[in-house]
PDB file of C-alpha atoms in Angstrom:
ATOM      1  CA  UNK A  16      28.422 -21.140 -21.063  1.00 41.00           C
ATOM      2  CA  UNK A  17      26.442 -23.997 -19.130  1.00 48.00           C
ATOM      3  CA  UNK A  18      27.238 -22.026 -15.596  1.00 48.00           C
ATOM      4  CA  UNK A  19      26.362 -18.293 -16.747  1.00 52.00           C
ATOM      5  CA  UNK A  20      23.099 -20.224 -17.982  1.00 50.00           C
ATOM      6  CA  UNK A  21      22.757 -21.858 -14.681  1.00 54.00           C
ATOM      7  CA  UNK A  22      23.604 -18.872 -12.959  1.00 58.00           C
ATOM      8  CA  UNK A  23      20.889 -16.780 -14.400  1.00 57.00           C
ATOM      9  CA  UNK A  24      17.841 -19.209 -14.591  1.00 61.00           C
ATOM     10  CA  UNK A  25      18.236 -18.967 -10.171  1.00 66.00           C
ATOM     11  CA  UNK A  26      19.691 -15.458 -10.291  1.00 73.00           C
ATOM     12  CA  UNK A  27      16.403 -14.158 -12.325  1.00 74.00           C
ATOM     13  CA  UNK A  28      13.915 -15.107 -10.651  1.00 78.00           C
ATOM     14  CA  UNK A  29      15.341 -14.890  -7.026  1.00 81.00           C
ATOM     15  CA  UNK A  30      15.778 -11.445  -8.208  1.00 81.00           C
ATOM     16  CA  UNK A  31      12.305 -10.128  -9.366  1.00 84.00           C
ATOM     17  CA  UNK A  32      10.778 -12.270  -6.072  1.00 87.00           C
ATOM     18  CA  UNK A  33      13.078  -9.984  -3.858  1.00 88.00           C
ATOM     19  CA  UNK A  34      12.125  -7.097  -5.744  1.00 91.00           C
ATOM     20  CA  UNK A  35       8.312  -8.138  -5.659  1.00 92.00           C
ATOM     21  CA  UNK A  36       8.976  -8.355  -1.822  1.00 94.00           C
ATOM     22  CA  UNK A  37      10.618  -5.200  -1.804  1.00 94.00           C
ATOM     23  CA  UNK A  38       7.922  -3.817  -3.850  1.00 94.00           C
ATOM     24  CA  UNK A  39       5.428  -5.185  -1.433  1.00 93.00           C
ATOM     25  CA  UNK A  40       7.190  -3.753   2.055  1.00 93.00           C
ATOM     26  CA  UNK A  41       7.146   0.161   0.080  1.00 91.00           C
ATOM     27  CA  UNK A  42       2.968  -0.266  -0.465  1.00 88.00           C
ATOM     28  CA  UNK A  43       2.366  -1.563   3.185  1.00 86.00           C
ATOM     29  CA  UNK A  44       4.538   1.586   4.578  1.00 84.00           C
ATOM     30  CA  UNK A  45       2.849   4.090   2.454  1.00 82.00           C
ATOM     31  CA  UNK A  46      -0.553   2.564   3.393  1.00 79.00           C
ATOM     32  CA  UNK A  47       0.802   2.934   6.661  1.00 78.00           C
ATOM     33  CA  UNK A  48       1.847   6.786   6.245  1.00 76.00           C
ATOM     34  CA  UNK A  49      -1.307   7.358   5.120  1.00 73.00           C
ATOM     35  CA  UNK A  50      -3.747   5.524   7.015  1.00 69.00           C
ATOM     36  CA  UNK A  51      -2.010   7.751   9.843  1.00 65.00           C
ATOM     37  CA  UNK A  52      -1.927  10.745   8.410  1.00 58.00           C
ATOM     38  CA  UNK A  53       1.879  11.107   8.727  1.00 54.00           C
ATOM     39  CA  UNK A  54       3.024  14.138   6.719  1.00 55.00           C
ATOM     40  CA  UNK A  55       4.936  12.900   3.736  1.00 52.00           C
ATOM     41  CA  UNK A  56       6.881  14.517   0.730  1.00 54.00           C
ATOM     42  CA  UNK A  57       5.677  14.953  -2.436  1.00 50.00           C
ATOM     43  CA  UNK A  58       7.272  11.956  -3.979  1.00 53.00           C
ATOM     44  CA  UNK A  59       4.184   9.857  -2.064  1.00 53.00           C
ATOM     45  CA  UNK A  60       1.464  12.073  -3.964  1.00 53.00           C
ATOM     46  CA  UNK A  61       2.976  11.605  -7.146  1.00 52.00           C
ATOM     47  CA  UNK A  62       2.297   7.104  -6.871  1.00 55.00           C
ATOM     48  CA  UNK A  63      -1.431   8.589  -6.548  1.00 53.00           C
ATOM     49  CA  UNK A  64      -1.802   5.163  -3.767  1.00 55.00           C
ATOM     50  CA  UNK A  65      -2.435   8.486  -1.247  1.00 55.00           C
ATOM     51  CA  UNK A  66      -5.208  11.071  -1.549  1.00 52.00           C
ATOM     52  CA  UNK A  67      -3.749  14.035   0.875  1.00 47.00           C
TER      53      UNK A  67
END
C-alpha cells in the first residue's frame, strides 16, 4: 500500500508535466503551420488557435 502510494505521488505529476510539455510542443507546431500558411486538415480549424 505504502509503494502504490509512493508510486503515484511521482508518477502523477511527472505525468501531467509531460503531458503539459506535450501539450506545449502541439501549440508551437500549429502556430508554426499557420504562421506559414502550410495547408492543414480540418482537425486544425476545429482547435479555432488558426483562422484559415
Amino acid at each position: 500500500m505504502i509503494g502504490d502510494l509512493d508510486i503515484s505521488g511521482i508518477f502523477i505529476p511527472t505525468f501531467l508535466a509531460m503531458m503539459g510539455i506535450a501539450y506545449l510542443l502541439f501549440l508551437a507546431v500549429h502556430a508554426l503551420l499557420c504562421c506559414c500558411r502550410v495547408p492543414t486538415s480540418t482537425v486544425w480549424s476545429g482547435t479555432g488557435l488558426c483562422s484559415t
